[in-house]
Amino acid sequence: MNKVRLGCTGLEINPLVFGTLPLGPLQAALSPEEGGRLIRYALERGVNLLDTAELYQTYPHILSALSGFEGEVHIASKTHANTAEQARAHVERALSALELERLDIVHLHGARVADPFAERPEVIETLLRMKEEGKIAHVGLSSHFVSAIRKSVQHPEIEVVHPLINRAGMGIIDGTQAEMADVIAACADAGKGVYAMKALAGGNLISSARESLRYVLGLQGVHGVALGMLSEAEIDGNLALFHDDSADEALWEKLEGRRRKLAIMEAFCKGCGACVPACTNDALKLVDGKAVVDEEQCILCGYCGAACPEFMIRVV
């Protein structure tokens, strides 16, 4: 498989990045063995960057996939920490759970942070310190904000960015897809590695997946796209599309015919409201003491599920 250089990091990546969020308990709830089998299938076909996070709870799936694998693999994780202590704990937990001495990329996970350099400077400082300690190779920033990605251009310590971008602009908190595309290009021009998220808007653009993926892949400065994949057919279809721009019509008709939604077990919802501020897109509210989702605004990220103390929310 053809590889591309991820900015000035020195990493050479397959542009199809395996996003592991859907494998875990926030979405499909695959066992580590099931999820690991899918990751391993992708690795054996040339995928070499795995995207995860403290929130995703997919470290066991990745560890299962890596068992006995001797090929090249890069791991990118994220911390949503608000404090230096918590950030360090998140990185240390990832290293321990994955049985690694160093993570290739650790992002400040700032989905709802407009200015991480002002709001969470101690987290960035901690990640940079852990880079000096040899526990992180490259520090990055993941965000749904145009403004945050734009600010990163002026911060050379941020070597990789993981921005939300799709052709509908769905999920971008403070701008349009055109504005995000402009700052993505500026990041790449500044030497940063760029791999995109939410190219299918969390599943909302599945019915036009090929068109949506080609849009993001064609943007100036995009080196890779992270996609959640739940079947071997998805992996094969995406690899062919990414590398040869070929698409088996029967396969893609099936893939584009899927539908996903956010499921809230209303009978067990206690109305605590913890999910509401966790939503990155203001798609949740409490109605008559129960959490209710606005499906037109929901980008199916699953972060609300991580916030639910009763584990009553899941993307299905």
mmCIF file of N, CA, C and O in Angstrom, residues 3-7 13-17 149 160-166 177 180-189 192-199 212-226 242:
data_model
loop_
_atom_site.group_PDB
_atom_site.id
_atom_site.type_symbol
_atom_site.label_atom_id
_atom_site.label_comp_id
_atom_site.label_asym_id
_atom_site.label_seq_id
_atom_site.Cartn_x
_atom_site.Cartn_y
_atom_site.Cartn_z
ATOM 1 N N LYS A 3 2.148 4.821 0.974
ATOM 2 C CA LYS A 3 2.144 5.554 2.229
ATOM 3 C C LYS A 3 2.401 7.032 1.957
ATOM 4 O O LYS A 3 2.951 7.403 0.919
ATOM 5 N N VAL A 4 2.005 7.865 2.901
ATOM 6 C CA VAL A 4 2.243 9.303 2.798
ATOM 7 C C VAL A 4 2.972 9.768 4.048
ATOM 8 O O VAL A 4 2.851 9.169 5.115
ATOM 9 N N ARG A 5 3.727 10.848 3.893
ATOM 10 C CA ARG A 5 4.458 11.387 5.034
ATOM 11 C C ARG A 5 3.509 12.240 5.870
ATOM 12 O O ARG A 5 2.794 13.103 5.354
ATOM 13 N N LEU A 6 3.498 11.993 7.161
ATOM 14 C CA LEU A 6 2.621 12.726 8.076
ATOM 15 C C LEU A 6 3.318 14.006 8.522
ATOM 16 O O LEU A 6 3.948 14.073 9.582
ATOM 17 N N GLY A 7 3.228 15.030 7.676
ATOM 18 C CA GLY A 7 3.883 16.298 7.985
ATOM 19 C C GLY A 7 5.370 16.112 8.172
ATOM 20 O O GLY A 7 6.023 15.360 7.456
ATOM 21 N N ILE A 13 2.583 6.962 6.815
ATOM 22 C CA ILE A 13 1.338 6.288 7.164
ATOM 23 C C ILE A 13 0.525 5.901 5.940
ATOM 24 O O ILE A 13 0.592 6.549 4.894
ATOM 25 N N ASN A 14 -0.228 4.829 6.098
ATOM 26 C CA ASN A 14 -1.290 4.528 5.153
ATOM 27 C C ASN A 14 -2.362 5.597 5.350
ATOM 28 O O ASN A 14 -2.735 5.887 6.492
ATOM 29 N N PRO A 15 -2.869 6.222 4.294
ATOM 30 C CA PRO A 15 -3.866 7.279 4.491
ATOM 31 C C PRO A 15 -5.171 6.789 5.115
ATOM 32 O O PRO A 15 -5.931 7.600 5.635
ATOM 33 N N LEU A 16 -5.428 5.485 5.082
ATOM 34 C CA LEU A 16 -6.578 4.940 5.805
ATOM 35 C C LEU A 16 -6.131 4.644 7.228
ATOM 36 O O LEU A 16 -5.335 3.730 7.474
ATOM 37 N N VAL A 17 -6.631 5.436 8.156
ATOM 38 C CA VAL A 17 -6.305 5.290 9.573
ATOM 39 C C VAL A 17 -7.454 4.549 10.246
ATOM 40 O O VAL A 17 -8.630 4.870 10.028
ATOM 41 N N ILE A 149 -7.827 24.692 15.752
ATOM 42 C CA ILE A 149 -6.903 24.213 14.723
ATOM 43 C C ILE A 149 -6.120 25.385 14.141
ATOM 44 O O ILE A 149 -4.913 25.281 13.880
ATOM 45 N N VAL A 160 1.028 17.390 15.119
ATOM 46 C CA VAL A 160 -0.038 16.694 14.394
ATOM 47 C C VAL A 160 -1.375 17.290 14.811
ATOM 48 O O VAL A 160 -1.582 17.594 15.994
ATOM 49 N N VAL A 161 -2.277 17.459 13.858
ATOM 50 C CA VAL A 161 -3.645 17.878 14.196
ATOM 51 C C VAL A 161 -4.632 16.853 13.644
ATOM 52 O O VAL A 161 -4.396 16.214 12.613
ATOM 53 N N HIS A 162 -5.725 16.726 14.374
ATOM 54 C CA HIS A 162 -6.769 15.741 14.050
ATOM 55 C C HIS A 162 -8.099 16.484 14.038
ATOM 56 O O HIS A 162 -8.839 16.480 15.020
ATOM 57 N N PRO A 163 -8.398 17.182 12.930
ATOM 58 C CA PRO A 163 -9.571 18.049 12.879
ATOM 59 C C PRO A 163 -10.827 17.342 12.374
ATOM 60 O O PRO A 163 -10.763 16.398 11.575
ATOM 61 N N LEU A 164 -11.965 17.834 12.824
ATOM 62 C CA LEU A 164 -13.248 17.359 12.301
ATOM 63 C C LEU A 164 -13.531 18.074 10.986
ATOM 64 O O LEU A 164 -13.501 19.295 10.916
ATOM 65 N N ILE A 165 -13.802 17.285 9.940
ATOM 66 C CA ILE A 165 -14.118 17.872 8.641
ATOM 67 C C ILE A 165 -14.977 16.891 7.844
ATOM 68 O O ILE A 165 -14.678 15.700 7.802
ATOM 69 N N ASN A 166 -16.034 17.383 7.264
ATOM 70 C CA ASN A 166 -16.834 16.597 6.319
ATOM 71 C C ASN A 166 -17.513 17.576 5.371
ATOM 72 O O ASN A 166 -17.554 18.780 5.627
ATOM 73 N N GLN A 177 -17.331 24.024 6.732
ATOM 74 C CA GLN A 177 -16.333 23.097 6.222
ATOM 75 C C GLN A 177 -15.278 23.815 5.401
ATOM 76 O O GLN A 177 -14.100 23.420 5.400
ATOM 77 N N MET A 180 -12.782 25.270 7.857
ATOM 78 C CA MET A 180 -11.917 24.228 8.407
ATOM 79 C C MET A 180 -10.933 23.746 7.351
ATOM 80 O O MET A 180 -9.750 23.502 7.656
ATOM 81 N N ALA A 181 -11.380 23.635 6.112
ATOM 82 C CA ALA A 181 -10.486 23.214 5.035
ATOM 83 C C ALA A 181 -9.322 24.192 4.874
ATOM 84 O O ALA A 181 -8.177 23.786 4.636
ATOM 85 N N ASP A 182 -9.606 25.477 5.020
ATOM 86 C CA ASP A 182 -8.553 26.492 4.899
ATOM 87 C C ASP A 182 -7.503 26.347 5.994
ATOM 88 O O ASP A 182 -6.292 26.448 5.725
ATOM 89 N N VAL A 183 -7.942 26.105 7.231
ATOM 90 C CA VAL A 183 -6.962 26.006 8.315
ATOM 91 C C VAL A 183 -6.222 24.675 8.256
ATOM 92 O O VAL A 183 -5.060 24.585 8.677
ATOM 93 N N ILE A 184 -6.864 23.634 7.726
ATOM 94 C CA ILE A 184 -6.163 22.369 7.511
ATOM 95 C C ILE A 184 -4.992 22.585 6.547
ATOM 96 O O ILE A 184 -3.869 22.128 6.786
ATOM 97 N N ALA A 185 -5.252 23.292 5.459
ATOM 98 C CA ALA A 185 -4.186 23.585 4.495
ATOM 99 C C ALA A 185 -3.069 24.395 5.146
ATOM 100 O O ALA A 185 -1.874 24.148 4.893
ATOM 101 N N ALA A 186 -3.438 25.352 6.004
ATOM 102 C CA ALA A 186 -2.437 26.169 6.687
ATOM 103 C C ALA A 186 -1.592 25.316 7.636
ATOM 104 O O ALA A 186 -0.374 25.521 7.751
ATOM 105 N N CYS A 187 -2.216 24.361 8.298
ATOM 106 C CA CYS A 187 -1.477 23.464 9.188
ATOM 107 C C CYS A 187 -0.462 22.641 8.407
ATOM 108 O O CYS A 187 0.697 22.496 8.821
ATOM 109 N N ALA A 188 -0.903 22.095 7.289
ATOM 110 C CA ALA A 188 0.006 21.296 6.472
ATOM 111 C C ALA A 188 1.161 22.146 5.946
ATOM 112 O O ALA A 188 2.313 21.711 5.925
ATOM 113 N N ASP A 189 0.851 23.377 5.534
ATOM 114 C CA ASP A 189 1.895 24.282 5.065
ATOM 115 C C ASP A 189 2.910 24.588 6.161
ATOM 116 O O ASP A 189 4.083 24.865 5.879
ATOM 117 N N LYS A 192 2.756 20.526 9.790
ATOM 118 C CA LYS A 192 2.051 19.617 10.699
ATOM 119 C C LYS A 192 1.459 18.432 9.942
ATOM 120 O O LYS A 192 1.021 18.560 8.801
ATOM 121 N N GLY A 193 1.443 17.290 10.597
ATOM 122 C CA GLY A 193 0.718 16.151 10.066
ATOM 123 C C GLY A 193 -0.764 16.357 10.288
ATOM 124 O O GLY A 193 -1.171 16.880 11.332
ATOM 125 N N VAL A 194 -1.587 15.970 9.317
ATOM 126 C CA VAL A 194 -3.032 16.157 9.415
ATOM 127 C C VAL A 194 -3.732 14.856 9.048
ATOM 128 O O VAL A 194 -3.575 14.354 7.932
ATOM 129 N N TYR A 195 -4.471 14.307 9.996
ATOM 130 C CA TYR A 195 -5.388 13.237 9.622
ATOM 131 C C TYR A 195 -6.765 13.582 10.182
ATOM 132 O O TYR A 195 -6.910 14.000 11.315
ATOM 133 N N ALA A 196 -7.747 13.469 9.315
ATOM 134 C CA ALA A 196 -9.080 13.999 9.595
ATOM 135 C C ALA A 196 -9.948 13.010 10.353
ATOM 136 O O ALA A 196 -9.747 11.791 10.309
ATOM 137 N N MET A 197 -10.955 13.562 11.022
ATOM 138 C CA MET A 197 -11.977 12.736 11.677
ATOM 139 C C MET A 197 -13.360 13.138 11.177
ATOM 140 O O MET A 197 -13.553 14.200 10.594
ATOM 141 N N LYS A 198 -14.323 12.246 11.427
ATOM 142 C CA LYS A 198 -15.751 12.490 11.130
ATOM 143 C C LYS A 198 -16.004 12.818 9.660
ATOM 144 O O LYS A 198 -16.853 13.646 9.334
ATOM 145 N N ALA A 199 -15.264 12.172 8.759
ATOM 146 C CA ALA A 199 -15.501 12.384 7.336
ATOM 147 C C ALA A 199 -16.909 11.966 6.923
ATOM 148 O O ALA A 199 -17.469 12.496 5.957
ATOM 149 N N SER A 212 -18.482 11.451 0.098
ATOM 150 C CA SER A 212 -18.013 12.154 1.296
ATOM 151 C C SER A 212 -16.541 11.877 1.562
ATOM 152 O O SER A 212 -15.783 12.785 1.936
ATOM 153 N N LEU A 213 -16.105 10.637 1.382
ATOM 154 C CA LEU A 213 -14.706 10.299 1.610
ATOM 155 C C LEU A 213 -13.813 10.939 0.558
ATOM 156 O O LEU A 213 -12.726 11.443 0.864
ATOM 157 N N ARG A 214 -14.259 10.928 -0.690
ATOM 158 C CA ARG A 214 -13.463 11.561 -1.744
ATOM 159 C C ARG A 214 -13.313 13.062 -1.504
ATOM 160 O O ARG A 214 -12.269 13.646 -1.809
ATOM 161 N N TYR A 215 -14.346 13.680 -0.935
ATOM 162 C CA TYR A 215 -14.251 15.107 -0.627
ATOM 163 C C TYR A 215 -13.113 15.367 0.362
ATOM 164 O O TYR A 215 -12.259 16.237 0.138
ATOM 165 N N VAL A 216 -13.087 14.612 1.456
ATOM 166 C CA VAL A 216 -12.067 14.852 2.478
ATOM 167 C C VAL A 216 -10.685 14.461 1.979
ATOM 168 O O VAL A 216 -9.702 15.183 2.196
ATOM 169 N N LEU A 217 -10.593 13.328 1.289
ATOM 170 C CA LEU A 217 -9.300 12.900 0.757
ATOM 171 C C LEU A 217 -8.733 13.901 -0.243
ATOM 172 O O LEU A 217 -7.515 14.016 -0.395
ATOM 173 N N GLY A 218 -9.607 14.641 -0.909
ATOM 174 C CA GLY A 218 -9.160 15.602 -1.899
ATOM 175 C C GLY A 218 -8.786 16.957 -1.358
ATOM 176 O O GLY A 218 -8.299 17.815 -2.113
ATOM 177 N N LEU A 219 -8.978 17.181 -0.068
ATOM 178 C CA LEU A 219 -8.660 18.478 0.512
ATOM 179 C C LEU A 219 -7.151 18.690 0.597
ATOM 180 O O LEU A 219 -6.402 17.777 0.964
ATOM 181 N N GLN A 220 -6.719 19.894 0.287
ATOM 182 C CA GLN A 220 -5.304 20.233 0.403
ATOM 183 C C GLN A 220 -4.839 20.081 1.842
ATOM 184 O O GLN A 220 -5.441 20.617 2.766
ATOM 185 N N GLY A 221 -3.761 19.340 2.038
ATOM 186 C CA GLY A 221 -3.176 19.208 3.363
ATOM 187 C C GLY A 221 -3.617 17.997 4.149
ATOM 188 O O GLY A 221 -3.050 17.711 5.207
ATOM 189 N N VAL A 222 -4.617 17.255 3.696
ATOM 190 C CA VAL A 222 -5.062 16.062 4.417
ATOM 191 C C VAL A 222 -4.155 14.891 4.054
ATOM 192 O O VAL A 222 -4.062 14.498 2.894
ATOM 193 N N HIS A 223 -3.483 14.333 5.059
ATOM 194 C CA HIS A 223 -2.583 13.209 4.835
ATOM 195 C C HIS A 223 -3.270 11.870 5.055
ATOM 196 O O HIS A 223 -2.836 10.856 4.505
ATOM 197 N N GLY A 224 -4.307 11.865 5.888
ATOM 198 C CA GLY A 224 -5.006 10.622 6.176
ATOM 199 C C GLY A 224 -6.377 10.912 6.752
ATOM 200 O O GLY A 224 -6.684 12.046 7.134
ATOM 201 N N VAL A 225 -7.196 9.873 6.793
ATOM 202 C CA VAL A 225 -8.554 9.981 7.331
ATOM 203 C C VAL A 225 -8.785 8.809 8.268
ATOM 204 O O VAL A 225 -8.591 7.649 7.884
ATOM 205 N N ALA A 226 -9.203 9.096 9.493
ATOM 206 C CA ALA A 226 -9.524 8.049 10.458
ATOM 207 C C ALA A 226 -10.969 7.615 10.269
ATOM 208 O O ALA A 226 -11.879 8.445 10.293
ATOM 209 N N PHE A 242 -9.407 4.340 -1.104
ATOM 210 C CA PHE A 242 -8.334 5.255 -0.727
ATOM 211 C C PHE A 242 -7.135 5.157 -1.669
ATOM 212 O O PHE A 242 -6.489 6.167 -1.968
#
